[in-house]
Amino acid sequence: MESFLSKVKECSAVVATLDGASKSRILRKMAEALEKGSERIEAANALDMAAADENGLSAALKDRLLLDGGRIAGMARSLREIAALREPVGRVLEGWRNDADLRIEKVSVPIGVIGVIYESRPNVTADVGALCFKSGNVAILKGGKEAAHSNAAIAEILQEVLDRNGLPKAIISLLPDGSREGVAALIRQDRYVDLIVPRGGEALIRFVSEHATVPVVKHDKGLCHTYLHEKADFEMATKIVVNAKCDRPGVCNAMETLLVDRAIAREILPKIHEAFRAEGTEIRADEEACGIIEAALAGDEDWDTEYLANILAVKVVKGIDEAIEHIRRHGSGHSEAIVTEDYSATERFLDEVDAACVYVNASTRFTDGGAFGFGAEVGISTNKLHARGPMGIDELTTYKYKIYGKGQIR
Amino acid sequence: MESFLSKVKECSAVVATLDGASKSRILRKMAEALEKGSERIEAANALDMAAADENGLSAALKDRLLLDGGRIAGMARSLREIAALREPVGRVLEGWRNDADLRIEKVSVPIGVIGVIYESRPNVTADVGALCFKSGNVAILKGGKEAAHSNAAIAEILQEVLDRNGLPKAIISLLPDGSREGVAALIRQDRYVDLIVPRGGEALIRFVSEHATVPVVKHDKGLCHTYLHEKADFEMATKIVVNAKCDRPGVCNAMETLLVDRAIAREILPKIHEAFRAEGTEIRADEEACGIIEAALAGDEDWDTEYLANILAVKVVKGIDEAIEHIRRHGSGHSEAIVTEDYSATERFLDEVDAACVYVNASTRFTDGGAFGFGAEVGISTNKLHARGPMGIDELTTYKYKIYGKGQIR
């Protein structure tokens, strides 16, 4: 591990000082190489799919794992989009002169060596490798075991392009030891690794947080609420909550709990209930809501459960105070929404709810790098520090101060 | 610990939503209270000073510990300066409309609960408490044992002002259990604590990094270099290096190693040697430099030693490549300087040296929140993420996205 990491660390100076045009050109070559390597990738993927059958993976997981011509073309398209992003390195973020007349510039620079731990979908290998490359970082990628062959084929193709362009292959590396011990070793190598990004289930995130000495930006749970305030527009509210729950129930920005103001509960809940019935959504409601609509009675654990499925918890609240308090207790700080036409309620909700993304009159499903306009995303950070919410390419940079003097001393 | 932290966490919603004018008014009241409480603080400090005598603390440490009328007035002045800083919460950092016509604002918000671990100087209690308060955070302060009475007196006075203004005292808390076990418990409470800032020696920093599950922004080592390029102005170079080493040798932005280009070594080293002799600086030089000036021969360990004393390591380098490479190997990523009139050397040094602050023709001593114009500082971060270099009040905030819709769904 140490010899691998010291080699990787040496590459970081190389990729950090590449100019933007070269990086974009190489990324477009990578896109081309993925397209040309389609058969090779599909052959590797077939091995993973066969193993998935043997190991009895669920249909949903197998779908995430599968790579066909269309998905490989999608990977190539994504690389071309990343190539076209604004150069993230060297942006002057601030600049001023201090009292000693030093000219100070705060400039974006690569972070260095970034380890990314992820699961299932092999396109992440290309996406994250490309995002790290474009931002001047070395990527150490650790995908899921179930996608090992696919990830290796993709990484090899990207590395061949690096090599053909006179760059060290290690700029986009797969972690050589992908076991739990390998991960445990990686996250403690703060001499060599500057950032760990774990994307995945709570167990992985907990393990990494517990044992890392390298800084961690977590991408985990989304327990998102939508609160229907008494001044909500009913039609808008219904559309928003159905979208927030049902568009893609398995993702982190989907709604898990609906909070309905007591003032409108009798009137709006039946309408919402009907809309969700059309979507086949299972509803678990508190006692008060169960008095209005037919639903299973929710237990205490429902308020803390990220279903990642077409299930919705529903609770009637006394007003905005109780809504905010419920979110404070049970929210994961990811995405929270209020539906209302009331100005003061809007201001209070936006200010008092402590989450990465707080919405008025929109679906929480918009919490996404692409939807925000960042281009491809590394993930959605549930950290408060460094990157919060959708983590785009700019969040793969840090900054340095460049200070221009003319002999000043203190 | 848990009951203390859950109380503290509850306060964070209170202080986070205080308006700027109220915070400034209360900070000015705190300044007044410190002045009025001068005798009480001095009496507490006398207990610490007596213990310091008993425990045989060095004169330097006792000087850092001492509080007299002048220093208490200085603390009050610092609080008034913090009161006058621009409101750090609610700044709109960016704003745009996305493709779905959502109006997205990235807005600065308090981090939440911040634990700060520091040593010796009791004025840090007032400074950091005030910076956290002004930025809407709860502060958990853990000062050095040797300053326990002084810190308690200062914190009590600040807490009394909070109380008189109808605010919970816990907004500025001392860690109840200041033992190593207490610290070990604090840094693992990621449910309650959002950030740990350790300021101090390497052992403390290492301990915190090893065991924390809470994100850490470290403030530790400064192993700073100055490189005299062949096109350096000799007079300017001499002034800068003497200032960087001798102005305050015990601080992290002081120079530890001087790198001299071979092309000018024979000419400039004797001049520099003379200037340092006048300052009583002990010089440890490599073989080549020892052939030019009279100095002790440096050992390998000298290139990695932060002397924090009036000692300087000197090395002759072949050119800018060797200078950058030496800094890459031995630097701590804090502050690095080049002295030159050469444009291309400047650009290369600024781009290729990976440090928080990179200087051209100025003393590394300027790496400081005050000198940068940030007002009071929390410290100088040697992290790459969240805050790098001087950490002012803006770095005590994070951000959230406020998203204004009109019924948008995906």
PDB file of C-alpha atoms in Angstrom, chain A residues 111-218:
ATOM      1  CA  ILE A 111      -6.845  19.033  -3.544  1.00  0.00           C
ATOM      2  CA  GLY A 112      -4.211  16.412  -4.366  1.00  0.00           C
ATOM      3  CA  VAL A 113      -5.029  12.740  -3.925  1.00  0.00           C
ATOM      4  CA  ILE A 114      -8.696  11.809  -3.576  1.00  0.00           C
ATOM      5  CA  GLY A 115      -9.974   8.375  -2.610  1.00  0.00           C
ATOM      6  CA  VAL A 116     -13.548   7.615  -3.664  1.00  0.00           C
ATOM      7  CA  ILE A 117     -15.387   4.564  -2.339  1.00  0.00           C
ATOM      8  CA  TYR A 118     -18.616   3.613  -4.116  1.00  0.00           C
ATOM      9  CA  GLU A 119     -20.915   0.756  -4.957  1.00  0.00           C
ATOM     10  CA  SER A 120     -22.639  -0.970  -7.867  1.00  0.00           C
ATOM     11  CA  ARG A 121     -22.850   1.341 -10.860  1.00  0.00           C
ATOM     12  CA  PRO A 122     -19.600   0.999 -12.866  1.00  0.00           C
ATOM     13  CA  ASN A 123     -20.143   4.273 -14.749  1.00  0.00           C
ATOM     14  CA  VAL A 124     -19.015   6.002 -11.531  1.00  0.00           C
ATOM     15  CA  THR A 125     -15.491   4.788 -12.330  1.00  0.00           C
ATOM     16  CA  ALA A 126     -15.422   6.856 -15.521  1.00  0.00           C
ATOM     17  CA  ASP A 127     -17.339   9.823 -14.116  1.00  0.00           C
ATOM     18  CA  VAL A 128     -15.362  10.257 -10.921  1.00  0.00           C
ATOM     19  CA  GLY A 129     -12.058   9.452 -12.588  1.00  0.00           C
ATOM     20  CA  ALA A 130     -12.775  12.161 -15.148  1.00  0.00           C
ATOM     21  CA  LEU A 131     -13.955  14.711 -12.575  1.00  0.00           C
ATOM     22  CA  CYS A 132     -10.801  14.192 -10.516  1.00  0.00           C
ATOM     23  CA  PHE A 133      -8.618  14.446 -13.633  1.00  0.00           C
ATOM     24  CA  LYS A 134     -10.291  17.620 -14.881  1.00  0.00           C
ATOM     25  CA  SER A 135      -9.816  19.200 -11.449  1.00  0.00           C
ATOM     26  CA  GLY A 136      -6.117  18.267 -11.382  1.00  0.00           C
ATOM     27  CA  ASN A 137      -6.405  15.543  -8.761  1.00  0.00           C
ATOM     28  CA  VAL A 138      -5.197  11.975  -8.599  1.00  0.00           C
ATOM     29  CA  ALA A 139      -8.119   9.567  -8.150  1.00  0.00           C
ATOM     30  CA  ILE A 140      -7.923   6.362  -6.152  1.00  0.00           C
ATOM     31  CA  LEU A 141     -11.119   4.500  -6.985  1.00  0.00           C
ATOM     32  CA  LYS A 142     -12.612   1.690  -4.961  1.00  0.00           C
ATOM     33  CA  GLY A 143     -15.796   0.350  -6.542  1.00  0.00           C
ATOM     34  CA  GLY A 144     -17.999  -2.502  -5.427  1.00  0.00           C
ATOM     35  CA  LYS A 145     -16.709  -6.074  -5.622  1.00  0.00           C
ATOM     36  CA  GLU A 146     -19.725  -7.013  -7.731  1.00  0.00           C
ATOM     37  CA  ALA A 147     -18.483  -4.655 -10.483  1.00  0.00           C
ATOM     38  CA  ALA A 148     -14.793  -5.551 -10.258  1.00  0.00           C
ATOM     39  CA  HIS A 149     -14.326  -6.703 -13.867  1.00  0.00           C
ATOM     40  CA  SER A 150     -16.296  -3.816 -15.337  1.00  0.00           C
ATOM     41  CA  ASN A 151     -14.438  -1.240 -13.244  1.00  0.00           C
ATOM     42  CA  ALA A 152     -11.069  -2.734 -14.151  1.00  0.00           C
ATOM     43  CA  ALA A 153     -11.865  -2.629 -17.883  1.00  0.00           C
ATOM     44  CA  ILE A 154     -13.027   0.991 -17.700  1.00  0.00           C
ATOM     45  CA  ALA A 155     -10.031   2.093 -15.631  1.00  0.00           C
ATOM     46  CA  GLU A 156      -7.604   0.316 -17.963  1.00  0.00           C
ATOM     47  CA  ILE A 157      -9.043   2.103 -20.981  1.00  0.00           C
ATOM     48  CA  LEU A 158      -8.715   5.496 -19.275  1.00  0.00           C
ATOM     49  CA  GLN A 159      -5.172   4.621 -18.169  1.00  0.00           C
ATOM     50  CA  GLU A 160      -4.168   3.634 -21.690  1.00  0.00           C
ATOM     51  CA  VAL A 161      -5.184   7.096 -22.871  1.00  0.00           C
ATOM     52  CA  LEU A 162      -3.121   8.680 -20.090  1.00  0.00           C
ATOM     53  CA  ASP A 163      -0.163   6.550 -21.105  1.00  0.00           C
ATOM     54  CA  ARG A 164      -0.496   7.391 -24.805  1.00  0.00           C
ATOM     55  CA  ASN A 165      -0.401  11.050 -23.809  1.00  0.00           C
ATOM     56  CA  GLY A 166       2.802  10.688 -21.834  1.00  0.00           C
ATOM     57  CA  LEU A 167       1.112  10.786 -18.436  1.00  0.00           C
ATOM     58  CA  PRO A 168       1.466   8.288 -15.578  1.00  0.00           C
ATOM     59  CA  LYS A 169      -1.325   5.724 -15.502  1.00  0.00           C
ATOM     60  CA  ALA A 170      -1.539   6.073 -11.724  1.00  0.00           C
ATOM     61  CA  ILE A 171      -3.341   9.420 -12.136  1.00  0.00           C
ATOM     62  CA  ILE A 172      -6.522   7.331 -12.306  1.00  0.00           C
ATOM     63  CA  SER A 173      -5.904   4.303 -10.077  1.00  0.00           C
ATOM     64  CA  LEU A 174      -8.013   1.503  -8.755  1.00  0.00           C
ATOM     65  CA  LEU A 175      -7.213   0.709  -5.124  1.00  0.00           C
ATOM     66  CA  PRO A 176      -5.037  -2.400  -5.483  1.00  0.00           C
ATOM     67  CA  ASP A 177      -6.385  -4.054  -2.356  1.00  0.00           C
ATOM     68  CA  GLY A 178     -10.152  -3.614  -2.496  1.00  0.00           C
ATOM     69  CA  SER A 179     -10.848  -5.609   0.663  1.00  0.00           C
ATOM     70  CA  ARG A 180     -12.111  -4.014   3.851  1.00  0.00           C
ATOM     71  CA  GLU A 181      -8.527  -4.144   5.156  1.00  0.00           C
ATOM     72  CA  GLY A 182      -7.402  -2.299   2.031  1.00  0.00           C
ATOM     73  CA  VAL A 183      -9.982   0.397   2.633  1.00  0.00           C
ATOM     74  CA  ALA A 184      -9.058   0.565   6.318  1.00  0.00           C
ATOM     75  CA  ALA A 185      -5.412   1.116   5.360  1.00  0.00           C
ATOM     76  CA  LEU A 186      -6.246   3.742   2.725  1.00  0.00           C
ATOM     77  CA  ILE A 187      -8.307   5.959   5.010  1.00  0.00           C
ATOM     78  CA  ARG A 188      -5.493   6.224   7.550  1.00  0.00           C
ATOM     79  CA  GLN A 189      -2.789   7.309   5.081  1.00  0.00           C
ATOM     80  CA  ASP A 190      -3.051  11.049   5.683  1.00  0.00           C
ATOM     81  CA  ARG A 191       0.539  11.521   4.536  1.00  0.00           C
ATOM     82  CA  TYR A 192      -0.502  10.514   1.035  1.00  0.00           C
ATOM     83  CA  VAL A 193      -4.254  10.944   0.721  1.00  0.00           C
ATOM     84  CA  ASP A 194      -5.946  14.352   1.044  1.00  0.00           C
ATOM     85  CA  LEU A 195      -9.644  13.462   0.925  1.00  0.00           C
ATOM     86  CA  ILE A 196     -11.846  10.387   1.194  1.00  0.00           C
ATOM     87  CA  VAL A 197     -15.306  10.456  -0.378  1.00  0.00           C
ATOM     88  CA  PRO A 198     -17.433   7.490   0.686  1.00  0.00           C
ATOM     89  CA  ARG A 199     -20.688   7.058  -1.201  1.00  0.00           C
ATOM     90  CA  GLY A 200     -22.871   4.286   0.044  1.00  0.00           C
ATOM     91  CA  GLY A 201     -24.772   2.689   2.857  1.00  0.00           C
ATOM     92  CA  GLU A 202     -24.672   3.716   6.487  1.00  0.00           C
ATOM     93  CA  ALA A 203     -22.370   0.858   7.491  1.00  0.00           C
ATOM     94  CA  LEU A 204     -19.662   1.973   5.044  1.00  0.00           C
ATOM     95  CA  ILE A 205     -19.989   5.610   6.053  1.00  0.00           C
ATOM     96  CA  ARG A 206     -19.829   4.747   9.747  1.00  0.00           C
ATOM     97  CA  PHE A 207     -16.772   2.536   9.224  1.00  0.00           C
ATOM     98  CA  VAL A 208     -14.971   5.277   7.302  1.00  0.00           C
ATOM     99  CA  SER A 209     -15.886   8.039   9.799  1.00  0.00           C
ATOM    100  CA  GLU A 210     -14.780   5.911  12.728  1.00  0.00           C
ATOM    101  CA  HIS A 211     -11.399   4.953  11.350  1.00  0.00           C
ATOM    102  CA  ALA A 212     -10.266   7.658   8.945  1.00  0.00           C
ATOM    103  CA  THR A 213      -7.501  10.082   9.755  1.00  0.00           C
ATOM    104  CA  VAL A 214      -7.843  11.490   6.228  1.00  0.00           C
ATOM    105  CA  PRO A 215     -10.597  14.168   5.974  1.00  0.00           C
ATOM    106  CA  VAL A 216     -13.911  12.660   4.878  1.00  0.00           C
ATOM    107  CA  VAL A 217     -16.782  14.141   2.871  1.00  0.00           C
ATOM    108  CA  LYS A 218     -19.699  11.777   3.350  1.00  0.00           C
TER     109      LYS A 218
END
